[in-house]
Coordinates of C-alpha atoms in Angstrom, one line a residue:
Chain Z
M1 CA 34.6 12.9 -30.6
K2 CA 32.7 9.5 -30.1
N3 CA 28.8 10.0 -31.1
R4 CA 25.9 8.4 -28.5
L5 CA 25.7 4.8 -30.8
E6 CA 29.6 4.6 -30.4
K7 CA 29.2 5.2 -26.6
I8 CA 25.9 2.7 -26.5
L9 CA 28.2 0.0 -27.9
E10 CA 31.1 0.5 -26.0
K11 CA 29.8 0.5 -22.8
L12 CA 28.0 -3.1 -24.0
G13 CA 31.1 -4.5 -24.7
F14 CA 31.1 -4.2 -28.5
R15 CA 34.1 -3.0 -31.0
K16 CA 32.5 -0.5 -33.5
P17 CA 32.9 -1.2 -36.8
R18 CA 35.4 0.2 -38.9
I19 CA 35.3 0.9 -43.0
V20 CA 38.3 -0.7 -45.1
E21 CA 38.9 -0.9 -48.7
S22 CA 39.9 -4.2 -50.6
P23 CA 43.7 -3.6 -52.2
I24 CA 42.5 -3.3 -55.4
Q25 CA 40.2 -0.4 -54.7
E26 CA 42.1 1.3 -52.7
L27 CA 44.5 1.8 -56.2
N28 CA 41.9 2.4 -58.1
I29 CA 41.7 6.5 -57.9
T30 CA 38.6 7.3 -60.1
T31 CA 36.1 4.4 -59.7
P32 CA 33.6 3.7 -57.1
V33 CA 35.0 2.1 -53.4
Q34 CA 33.7 -1.0 -52.0
T35 CA 33.7 -1.4 -48.3
T36 CA 33.5 -4.1 -46.3
E37 CA 33.2 -4.2 -42.4
I38 CA 35.7 -5.3 -39.6
T39 CA 36.0 -5.0 -36.4
E40 CA 38.7 -3.2 -35.4
T41 CA 38.8 0.9 -33.5
D42 CA 40.4 3.4 -35.6
S43 CA 40.2 6.4 -33.9
S44 CA 40.7 8.3 -37.0
E45 CA 37.4 7.2 -38.6
S46 CA 33.9 8.1 -38.3
P47 CA 32.9 4.7 -39.6
I48 CA 29.3 4.7 -38.5
Q49 CA 28.5 7.4 -40.8
Q50 CA 29.2 5.5 -43.9
Y51 CA 26.9 2.5 -42.6
S52 CA 23.2 2.4 -43.0
T53 CA 21.2 -0.3 -40.8
V54 CA 18.5 -2.2 -42.0
N55 CA 16.7 -4.5 -39.7
G56 CA 19.8 -4.0 -37.2
E57 CA 22.3 -5.5 -39.6
S58 CA 24.8 -2.8 -40.3
K59 CA 25.5 -2.8 -44.6
P60 CA 27.8 -1.3 -46.5
E61 CA 27.3 1.6 -48.6
T62 CA 29.4 1.9 -52.5
T63 CA 30.7 5.7 -52.4
S64 CA 32.0 7.3 -55.2
Q65 CA 35.5 8.9 -54.0
K66 CA 38.8 10.6 -54.9
V67 CA 41.4 8.3 -53.1
S68 CA 44.8 9.8 -53.0
I69 CA 47.9 8.6 -52.4
E70 CA 48.2 9.4 -49.2
D71 CA 44.4 7.6 -48.6
K72 CA 45.8 4.4 -49.9
L73 CA 49.0 4.4 -47.6
I74 CA 47.2 5.4 -44.4
P75 CA 47.9 2.7 -41.7
K76 CA 45.0 -0.2 -41.7
K77 CA 45.0 -2.3 -38.2
S78 CA 44.7 -5.2 -38.1
N79 CA 41.2 -6.5 -37.7
L80 CA 42.7 -9.1 -35.4
P81 CA 43.5 -8.9 -31.5
S82 CA 46.3 -7.1 -30.2
Y83 CA 49.9 -9.4 -29.7
N84 CA 51.9 -7.2 -27.5
R85 CA 55.5 -8.6 -28.0
K86 CA 58.1 -7.6 -30.6
R87 CA 57.9 -10.7 -33.1
I88 CA 58.2 -11.8 -36.1
F89 CA 56.5 -14.7 -37.7
G90 CA 57.2 -16.6 -41.1
T91 CA 56.0 -19.9 -42.2
E92 CA 57.5 -22.2 -45.7
N93 CA 55.5 -25.2 -46.8
E94 CA 56.8 -27.7 -49.1
Y95 CA 53.6 -29.1 -50.9
G96 CA 53.8 -32.6 -51.8
I97 CA 52.4 -33.1 -55.8
G98 CA 50.0 -35.3 -56.5
G99 CA 48.9 -34.2 -60.2
S100 CA 50.0 -32.1 -62.9
V101 CA 52.5 -29.2 -62.0
S102 CA 53.6 -26.5 -64.2
F103 CA 56.6 -24.4 -62.5
N104 CA 56.7 -21.6 -65.1
G105 CA 56.6 -18.1 -63.5
L106 CA 58.3 -18.8 -60.6
P107 CA 59.7 -17.5 -58.4
Q108 CA 56.3 -15.6 -58.1
W109 CA 56.2 -12.9 -55.9
N110 CA 52.6 -12.0 -54.8
T111 CA 50.8 -8.6 -53.4
N112 CA 50.3 -10.8 -50.1
G113 CA 54.1 -10.2 -49.3
S114 CA 54.5 -14.0 -49.8
L115 CA 57.0 -16.2 -52.7
I116 CA 56.1 -19.1 -53.9
Y117 CA 58.6 -21.2 -55.7
Q118 CA 60.2 -24.4 -57.2
D119 CA 62.1 -26.3 -54.3
C120 CA 63.6 -29.7 -54.5
G121 CA 61.2 -30.7 -56.8
H122 CA 58.4 -29.2 -54.8
I123 CA 56.1 -26.1 -54.7
E124 CA 57.5 -23.8 -51.9
Y125 CA 55.3 -21.2 -50.0
A126 CA 57.1 -18.6 -47.8
S127 CA 54.5 -16.6 -46.3
P128 CA 54.8 -13.1 -45.5
E129 CA 55.8 -11.7 -42.4
T130 CA 54.2 -11.1 -40.0
S131 CA 54.1 -9.9 -36.3
N132 CA 51.4 -12.7 -34.6
P133 CA 50.5 -16.3 -34.4
L134 CA 47.2 -15.9 -35.8
D135 CA 48.2 -13.3 -39.0
A136 CA 51.0 -16.5 -39.2
V137 CA 47.9 -19.3 -39.4
I138 CA 45.8 -16.8 -41.7
F139 CA 48.3 -16.1 -44.0
E140 CA 50.2 -19.6 -44.2
K141 CA 46.5 -21.2 -45.0
A142 CA 46.2 -18.3 -47.7
G143 CA 49.4 -20.2 -49.0
E144 CA 47.5 -23.6 -50.4
L145 CA 44.9 -21.2 -52.2
L146 CA 47.7 -19.7 -53.8
S147 CA 49.6 -23.0 -54.6
Q148 CA 46.8 -24.8 -55.8
K149 CA 47.3 -22.4 -59.3
Y150 CA 50.7 -24.2 -59.6
S151 CA 49.0 -28.4 -59.4
S152 CA 46.3 -29.8 -59.9
K153 CA 46.4 -31.6 -56.6
L154 CA 48.9 -30.9 -53.4
Y155 CA 49.6 -32.2 -50.6
K156 CA 50.3 -30.3 -47.1
N157 CA 52.6 -33.0 -45.8
N158 CA 55.8 -34.1 -45.2
V159 CA 56.5 -37.1 -46.5
D160 CA 55.7 -40.1 -49.5
S161 CA 55.8 -43.5 -49.9
V162 CA 59.4 -44.4 -50.2
G163 CA 60.7 -42.3 -46.9
N164 CA 61.3 -38.7 -48.4
S165 CA 61.1 -36.3 -46.0
F166 CA 60.2 -32.1 -47.0
G167 CA 59.9 -29.6 -45.0
A168 CA 57.6 -27.0 -43.1
H169 CA 59.5 -24.5 -41.7
E170 CA 58.8 -22.0 -39.2
N171 CA 60.9 -18.7 -38.5
Y172 CA 60.8 -16.2 -35.5
Y173 CA 62.8 -13.2 -35.7
C174 CA 64.5 -12.7 -32.0
F175 CA 66.9 -11.4 -29.9
I176 CA 68.5 -14.0 -28.8
P177 CA 71.0 -16.3 -30.7
P178 CA 69.8 -20.0 -31.7
N179 CA 73.2 -21.7 -30.7
S180 CA 72.2 -20.0 -27.1
L181 CA 68.5 -22.1 -27.0
A182 CA 69.8 -25.3 -26.4
D183 CA 67.8 -25.1 -23.1
I184 CA 64.6 -25.3 -24.7
L185 CA 65.4 -28.6 -26.2
P186 CA 62.7 -30.1 -24.2
F187 CA 59.6 -28.0 -25.0
L188 CA 60.8 -28.4 -28.9
V189 CA 60.9 -32.3 -28.1
T190 CA 57.6 -32.4 -26.4
R191 CA 55.6 -29.9 -28.3
Q192 CA 54.5 -32.5 -31.4
I193 CA 51.8 -34.4 -28.6
Y194 CA 49.8 -31.2 -29.7
A195 CA 51.6 -30.0 -33.0
G196 CA 52.1 -33.3 -34.9
S197 CA 50.2 -34.5 -38.1
G198 CA 50.5 -37.9 -37.4
K199 CA 52.1 -40.9 -39.7
L200 CA 51.0 -44.2 -40.9
N201 CA 53.9 -45.8 -41.7
P202 CA 53.6 -48.8 -44.8
D203 CA 53.9 -51.6 -41.1
G204 CA 50.9 -50.0 -39.8
T205 CA 52.3 -48.3 -37.1
F206 CA 51.4 -45.1 -36.5
E207 CA 54.2 -41.9 -35.4
I208 CA 51.9 -38.6 -34.2
S209 CA 54.9 -36.6 -35.5
Q210 CA 55.8 -36.7 -39.4
R211 CA 59.0 -35.5 -38.9
A212 CA 60.6 -36.3 -36.0
S213 CA 62.2 -39.4 -37.0
F214 CA 63.9 -37.2 -39.3
M215 CA 65.9 -35.1 -36.8
E216 CA 69.2 -36.5 -36.3
N217 CA 70.9 -34.4 -34.5
S218 CA 69.8 -32.1 -31.4
V219 CA 71.5 -28.9 -33.2
G220 CA 72.6 -28.2 -36.6
G221 CA 72.8 -26.7 -39.4
D222 CA 71.8 -28.5 -42.4
T223 CA 68.2 -29.1 -43.3
T224 CA 68.5 -31.9 -46.5
K225 CA 70.2 -34.3 -44.3
N226 CA 71.4 -34.1 -40.9
R227 CA 68.3 -32.5 -39.8
G228 CA 69.2 -30.9 -35.8
I229 CA 65.9 -29.9 -34.2
I230 CA 67.3 -26.6 -33.6
C231 CA 68.4 -25.3 -37.0
L232 CA 71.3 -23.2 -37.2
K233 CA 71.1 -22.0 -40.6
E234 CA 72.6 -18.5 -40.9
E235 CA 70.3 -16.6 -42.8
S236 CA 69.3 -13.5 -41.7
L237 CA 67.2 -12.0 -44.1
T238 CA 67.6 -8.3 -42.4
D239 CA 70.3 -6.4 -41.6
E240 CA 68.7 -5.6 -38.0
S241 CA 70.8 -6.6 -34.8
G242 CA 68.3 -9.8 -34.1
Y243 CA 68.3 -13.5 -35.7
R244 CA 66.2 -15.4 -37.5
L245 CA 65.4 -18.9 -35.5
H246 CA 64.7 -21.2 -38.6
L247 CA 63.2 -24.5 -37.0
I248 CA 62.4 -27.5 -39.2
L249 CA 61.4 -30.0 -36.8
G250 CA 57.7 -29.3 -37.1
D251 CA 54.9 -30.7 -39.2
A252 CA 52.7 -29.3 -41.4
N253 CA 49.8 -28.6 -39.8
M254 CA 46.3 -28.6 -41.3
C255 CA 44.1 -27.8 -37.8
E256 CA 44.3 -24.0 -37.0
V257 CA 44.3 -24.2 -33.7
A258 CA 47.3 -27.0 -33.6
D259 CA 49.5 -24.3 -36.0
F260 CA 48.4 -21.6 -33.7
L261 CA 50.0 -23.3 -30.9
K262 CA 52.3 -24.6 -32.9
L263 CA 53.5 -21.1 -33.2
G264 CA 52.4 -19.3 -30.6
T265 CA 53.9 -21.8 -27.6
T266 CA 57.1 -21.4 -29.7
S267 CA 57.0 -17.9 -29.6
L268 CA 56.3 -18.0 -25.7
I269 CA 59.3 -19.8 -24.9
L270 CA 61.4 -17.8 -26.8
D271 CA 60.0 -14.7 -25.2
L272 CA 60.9 -16.6 -21.9
A273 CA 64.2 -17.6 -23.2
E274 CA 65.0 -13.6 -24.2
D275 CA 63.1 -12.3 -20.5
N276 CA 65.7 -14.9 -18.8
K277 CA 62.3 -17.0 -17.3
L278 CA 62.7 -20.5 -18.5
P279 CA 61.9 -23.0 -16.2
I280 CA 65.0 -24.8 -15.2
I281 CA 65.0 -28.3 -16.6
N282 CA 67.5 -30.4 -15.9
Y283 CA 68.2 -32.2 -19.3
N284 CA 70.5 -33.9 -20.9
S285 CA 70.2 -32.7 -24.7
N286 CA 72.1 -35.8 -25.7
S287 CA 69.1 -37.7 -25.5
A288 CA 67.1 -35.7 -27.5
V289 CA 67.2 -37.1 -30.9
N290 CA 66.2 -40.0 -29.6
D291 CA 63.5 -38.8 -26.7
I292 CA 61.6 -36.6 -29.9
K293 CA 61.5 -40.4 -31.6
N294 CA 60.2 -42.3 -28.8
I295 CA 57.8 -39.5 -28.1
S296 CA 56.2 -39.5 -31.8
S297 CA 55.8 -43.3 -31.6
K298 CA 53.8 -43.0 -28.6
A299 CA 49.9 -42.3 -28.9
S300 CA 50.4 -41.1 -24.5
D301 CA 52.2 -41.9 -21.6
W302 CA 55.3 -39.8 -23.5
T303 CA 58.6 -39.5 -21.2
L304 CA 61.5 -38.0 -22.1
D305 CA 64.9 -39.9 -20.7
G306 CA 67.1 -36.8 -20.7
I307 CA 64.6 -35.3 -17.8
Q308 CA 67.4 -35.8 -14.9
E309 CA 64.2 -36.1 -12.3
K310 CA 62.2 -38.4 -11.4
D311 CA 59.2 -37.9 -13.0
K312 CA 60.1 -37.7 -16.7
S313 CA 56.6 -37.0 -17.8
G314 CA 56.6 -35.0 -21.4
L315 CA 52.9 -34.4 -20.3
S316 CA 55.1 -32.8 -17.2
I317 CA 57.6 -30.9 -18.7
Q318 CA 54.4 -28.5 -20.7
K319 CA 53.2 -28.1 -18.1
Q320 CA 56.7 -26.7 -16.4
Y321 CA 56.8 -24.3 -19.4
L322 CA 53.0 -23.2 -19.6
E323 CA 53.2 -22.3 -16.0
A324 CA 56.6 -20.2 -16.7
A325 CA 54.3 -18.4 -19.2
K326 CA 51.1 -18.2 -17.7
A327 CA 53.3 -16.4 -15.0
A328 CA 54.9 -14.1 -17.4
Y329 CA 52.5 -12.9 -19.8
K330 CA 49.0 -13.9 -18.7
D331 CA 46.8 -10.8 -19.6
R332 CA 49.8 -9.5 -21.5
D333 CA 46.6 -9.0 -24.7
E334 CA 44.4 -10.8 -26.8
I335 CA 46.0 -13.2 -28.3
T336 CA 48.5 -14.2 -25.6
N337 CA 45.5 -15.1 -23.5
Q338 CA 44.1 -17.0 -25.6
L339 CA 47.1 -19.0 -26.6
L340 CA 47.6 -19.7 -22.9
Y341 CA 43.8 -20.7 -22.4
L342 CA 44.4 -23.2 -25.3
W343 CA 47.1 -24.6 -24.3
E344 CA 46.0 -25.3 -21.1
D345 CA 43.4 -26.8 -22.1
T346 CA 44.8 -29.1 -24.6
L347 CA 47.4 -30.2 -22.5
E348 CA 44.9 -30.9 -20.0
K349 CA 42.3 -32.9 -22.7
L350 CA 45.7 -35.1 -23.7
E351 CA 45.6 -36.4 -20.4
K352 CA 41.6 -36.9 -19.8
D353 CA 40.4 -37.1 -22.9
Q354 CA 42.0 -37.6 -26.4
D355 CA 39.2 -37.9 -28.1
S356 CA 37.9 -34.3 -27.1
L357 CA 40.8 -33.3 -29.1
I358 CA 39.6 -34.2 -32.5
G359 CA 39.3 -31.4 -35.1
R360 CA 41.9 -29.5 -33.1
V361 CA 44.8 -32.0 -33.1
D362 CA 45.9 -32.9 -36.7
W363 CA 47.6 -36.5 -35.3
I364 CA 44.4 -37.1 -33.1
T365 CA 41.4 -36.0 -36.0
K366 CA 43.7 -38.4 -38.1
K367 CA 44.1 -41.4 -35.7
A368 CA 40.7 -41.4 -34.9
L369 CA 39.6 -41.4 -38.9
I370 CA 42.6 -43.8 -39.7
D371 CA 40.2 -46.5 -36.8
Q372 CA 36.7 -45.8 -37.4
Y373 CA 37.7 -46.6 -40.9
A374 CA 39.8 -49.8 -40.1
K375 CA 36.8 -50.5 -37.7
K376 CA 34.1 -49.9 -39.9
Y377 CA 35.6 -52.0 -43.2
E378 CA 37.7 -54.8 -41.1
L379 CA 40.4 -53.6 -42.5
P380 CA 44.1 -54.5 -41.0
A381 CA 46.8 -52.3 -39.7
G382 CA 48.5 -50.7 -42.8
D383 CA 46.2 -51.8 -45.0
P384 CA 46.4 -49.0 -48.3
I385 CA 43.7 -47.7 -47.8
L386 CA 44.1 -46.7 -44.7
R387 CA 47.2 -45.2 -45.7
N388 CA 45.6 -43.2 -48.5
I389 CA 43.1 -41.7 -45.2
D390 CA 47.1 -40.0 -43.9
L391 CA 48.0 -39.0 -47.2
Q392 CA 44.4 -37.7 -48.8
Y393 CA 43.8 -35.9 -44.7
H394 CA 46.9 -33.4 -46.2
D395 CA 44.6 -32.5 -50.0
T396 CA 44.8 -28.9 -49.5
D397 CA 41.6 -28.9 -52.3
R398 CA 38.1 -28.0 -50.3
E399 CA 36.6 -30.5 -52.0
T400 CA 38.2 -33.2 -52.4
G401 CA 40.0 -33.2 -49.0
L402 CA 39.4 -35.1 -46.1
F403 CA 40.3 -32.4 -43.4
Y404 CA 38.4 -30.1 -45.7
A405 CA 35.8 -32.4 -45.9
L406 CA 35.3 -32.3 -42.0
Q407 CA 36.2 -28.9 -41.7
N408 CA 32.5 -28.3 -44.5
Q409 CA 31.4 -30.5 -41.8
G410 CA 31.9 -27.9 -38.9
K411 CA 33.6 -30.7 -37.4
I412 CA 37.2 -28.9 -37.3
E413 CA 37.8 -25.9 -34.1
R414 CA 38.1 -22.6 -36.0
I415 CA 40.3 -19.7 -35.2
T416 CA 39.6 -18.4 -39.0
T417 CA 37.3 -17.4 -41.1
D418 CA 37.1 -18.5 -44.6
E419 CA 36.9 -14.4 -45.8
E420 CA 40.1 -13.7 -43.6
I421 CA 42.1 -15.9 -45.4
E422 CA 40.6 -14.8 -49.1
K423 CA 40.9 -11.8 -48.3
A424 CA 45.1 -12.8 -47.1
T425 CA 45.7 -14.0 -50.4
T426 CA 46.1 -10.8 -52.2
Q427 CA 46.4 -8.1 -48.9
A428 CA 49.4 -8.3 -47.3
P429 CA 50.2 -7.5 -43.3
T430 CA 49.8 -4.2 -42.8
D431 CA 52.1 -3.9 -39.6
T432 CA 55.1 -5.5 -41.2
R433 CA 57.7 -4.8 -44.3
A434 CA 55.5 -7.3 -46.1
H435 CA 53.3 -4.2 -46.3
A436 CA 55.5 -2.5 -48.3
R437 CA 56.0 -5.3 -50.4
G438 CA 52.3 -6.0 -51.0
R439 CA 51.2 -2.1 -52.0
I440 CA 54.1 -1.6 -54.8
L441 CA 53.4 -5.3 -56.2
A442 CA 49.6 -4.1 -56.2
Y443 CA 50.2 -1.1 -57.9
I444 CA 52.0 -2.5 -60.8
N445 CA 49.8 -5.3 -61.5
E446 CA 47.4 -2.6 -61.6
N447 CA 48.8 -0.2 -63.2
K448 CA 49.4 -2.3 -66.3
S449 CA 50.7 0.4 -68.8
L450 CA 53.5 0.9 -66.1
S451 CA 55.3 -1.9 -67.0
E452 CA 53.6 -2.2 -70.7
K453 CA 54.2 1.4 -72.1
F454 CA 57.2 2.5 -69.1
S455 CA 58.6 -0.9 -68.9
V456 CA 58.6 -0.1 -64.9
R457 CA 58.9 -3.2 -63.5
T458 CA 59.7 -4.6 -59.8
K459 CA 62.2 -7.1 -58.6
M460 CA 61.9 -8.0 -54.9
E461 CA 64.0 -9.8 -52.2
W462 CA 63.3 -10.0 -48.8
Q463 CA 64.9 -7.2 -47.6
T464 CA 65.2 -4.9 -51.0
I465 CA 62.8 -3.7 -53.0
Y466 CA 64.5 -2.8 -57.1
I467 CA 62.1 -1.0 -59.1
L468 CA 63.2 -1.4 -62.7
T469 CA 62.7 0.8 -65.5
K470 CA 64.0 0.3 -69.2
G471 CA 67.3 2.3 -69.3
T472 CA 67.9 5.1 -71.5
D473 CA 71.3 5.6 -71.6
R474 CA 73.8 3.3 -73.6
C475 CA 76.0 1.2 -71.7
R476 CA 79.5 2.5 -72.7
S477 CA 81.3 -1.5 -72.8
C478 CA 78.9 -3.3 -74.3
G479 CA 77.0 -0.4 -76.1
E480 CA 73.0 -2.0 -75.2
Y481 CA 70.8 -0.6 -73.2
H482 CA 70.8 -1.3 -69.4
D483 CA 67.4 -1.5 -67.3
K484 CA 67.3 0.9 -64.4
E485 CA 67.8 -1.0 -61.0
E486 CA 66.9 0.9 -58.1
P487 CA 67.0 -0.7 -54.8
Y488 CA 65.1 0.1 -51.9
S489 CA 66.1 -1.4 -48.6
I490 CA 63.4 -2.7 -46.2
S491 CA 65.6 -4.9 -44.1
D492 CA 63.2 -3.7 -41.1
P493 CA 61.1 -6.3 -40.4
F494 CA 58.9 -4.5 -38.4
N495 CA 58.9 -1.4 -40.2
R496 CA 56.1 -1.3 -42.9
Y497 CA 57.9 1.3 -44.9
E498 CA 54.6 3.7 -45.5
N499 CA 56.7 6.4 -46.5
L500 CA 58.8 4.5 -49.0
A501 CA 56.1 3.1 -50.8
K502 CA 54.5 6.7 -50.7
Q503 CA 58.0 7.6 -52.5
I504 CA 58.1 4.9 -54.9
I505 CA 54.1 4.7 -56.0
E506 CA 54.8 8.8 -56.3
E507 CA 57.5 8.2 -58.8
A508 CA 55.6 5.7 -60.2
E509 CA 53.1 7.5 -60.6
K510 CA 54.9 10.0 -62.4
K511 CA 55.8 8.2 -65.8
I512 CA 52.4 7.8 -66.4
Chain O
M1 CA 38.2 -10.0 -34.4
T2 CA 35.6 -12.5 -35.7
E3 CA 33.1 -14.0 -33.6
Q4 CA 34.8 -17.3 -33.2
H5 CA 37.6 -15.0 -31.9
E6 CA 35.5 -13.7 -29.5
Q7 CA 34.8 -17.4 -28.0
Y8 CA 38.4 -17.9 -27.7
K9 CA 38.4 -14.4 -25.7
P10 CA 37.8 -15.1 -22.2
N11 CA 39.4 -12.1 -20.6
V12 CA 37.5 -9.2 -21.4
P13 CA 35.4 -7.6 -19.0
G14 CA 31.8 -6.9 -19.5
Q15 CA 32.0 -10.1 -21.7
K16 CA 30.3 -13.9 -21.4
D17 CA 33.3 -16.4 -21.2
V18 CA 31.8 -18.9 -23.6
S19 CA 35.2 -20.4 -24.9
K20 CA 34.4 -23.3 -23.2
D21 CA 30.8 -23.7 -24.9
Y22 CA 32.9 -24.5 -27.8
H23 CA 34.7 -27.2 -27.4
K24 CA 31.9 -29.4 -27.8
L25 CA 33.2 -31.2 -30.9
G26 CA 35.4 -33.8 -29.3
N27 CA 32.5 -36.5 -29.2
L28 CA 32.5 -37.1 -32.5
D29 CA 34.6 -40.0 -32.1
K30 CA 32.5 -41.3 -29.3
A31 CA 29.2 -40.6 -31.5
G32 CA 30.5 -42.2 -34.8
K33 CA 29.6 -39.7 -37.2
L34 CA 33.6 -38.6 -37.6
L35 CA 33.2 -40.6 -41.1
E36 CA 30.0 -39.0 -42.4
G37 CA 31.1 -38.3 -45.8
I38 CA 34.7 -39.1 -45.8
D39 CA 34.1 -42.4 -46.9
A40 CA 33.4 -41.4 -50.8
L41 CA 36.0 -39.2 -50.7
V42 CA 38.5 -42.2 -49.9
S43 CA 40.6 -44.2 -52.6
N44 CA 40.6 -47.4 -52.8
K45 CA 43.4 -47.2 -55.6
K46 CA 47.3 -47.6 -54.4
L47 CA 47.6 -43.7 -54.6
A48 CA 49.7 -43.7 -51.0
E49 CA 52.1 -46.2 -52.4
N50 CA 52.8 -44.5 -55.0
Y51 CA 53.0 -41.0 -53.7
T52 CA 56.7 -40.6 -54.1
Q53 CA 58.1 -36.6 -54.4
Q54 CA 61.9 -35.8 -54.1
G55 CA 63.0 -34.7 -50.8
G56 CA 63.1 -31.9 -49.4
Q57 CA 64.5 -29.3 -46.9

């Protein structure tokens, strides 16, 4: 039953507040539980009774209560808008290292469900599985904070000064095999006009994408050489029937909206492909590599030689995909509406007023910084200081990074909050298998005695959780005591595996 | 959903569409204010020239 206040708030269009607990506190069985406010409705709770109102502002109260295992595992709905499409998103960032670095302790699984590891000499962050592009942005941003633990200076970019490149990969769980996706090439080739991060070359030329010039094939399976615009790397990380599309053509984004557009529009294109609603675009895929590089080399008037029509405009191609997505998915859900609005608005501004995209599109923001600085100090194109601006834009340090200096001054459009990002450094997404991974890791970390006294530890793989306990049976062949290893499958990325997490925690608690 | 999320949500019945109002940041370049607070952070050393990494994926 809704109380009177809830009905009034609902009538006025407000969402009622909901109480959630921080992950550590949820696992702290007898200590006071601090509560925080979010705005997603959960009919199973009566949040208003738990709030006191002071001067019109709701203030969370501290209560002392015993939390059962059931309570720990009650589904926690996301506080984000709805997204009504079955999809899994994951991002991987290879960070450039600009200071001291330590790979000690890596690989490291984190309670937010992510993995940090060393790859090709880089600190790499692989986000937890998320169910929508907005969560994907938040957990990618959380990775910037978590990764700083391993180096005094990290750059979230994709290219160094001597021509090496390193990736910002995207992963999409989809229901159509990647080798049948050639029809989306025109979209991928042109996506950089809003998703590119920009690059100032030593000769002073500016490219809108950092990665475009490293693409060598339209389709391919390699990731360190002969890179393909559509990557066919086969590593599903699931036993389910779907496919993992692993894209390596994209840039590392600093702007939240650009990242949201990159991930969100690509997912919409996959929706169209799965629903057989892609616009018919007559495109010669043999031109894709040249087209992606040509587009990257221009700040406007983008064209695709591979288009077999009179209108070869990159903006026109994007608009065709946009119109198809609007026709199919407008009003499907809140996030999709946000995407469609931002996509259309961005394309309009790319055509009519690029300056208005400063703070939303990385390459435009970076180019404006470089151009203004060069003008102010009368520096030639390609001056080392201007190249510093290019690099320092990607500094993930909130105090020294140029992007974050702009953001701290309110000059960057945001679709998340610092609080959401901070929360995402410790708390896993609640609606994917990352939930079980994060909960179990948090539980084991919180109950140190399990690992110290009973040698209960975890070993993680993306689709399996292993619980290791100190061996008591002597090995017949070698005579030593081996750890007992119990594997638990979490192969379905859409399943939060709540019961499995409950079972593992219950069994672990028996040892305390 | 945060306040900012609400601003990007133009199709919720009963709520004002404020999404258009949010995009007023774009004239920073024209106003010459983009570099405010940035100058001091820009390195004057050969930071970018010395930035070399192993090739990755």
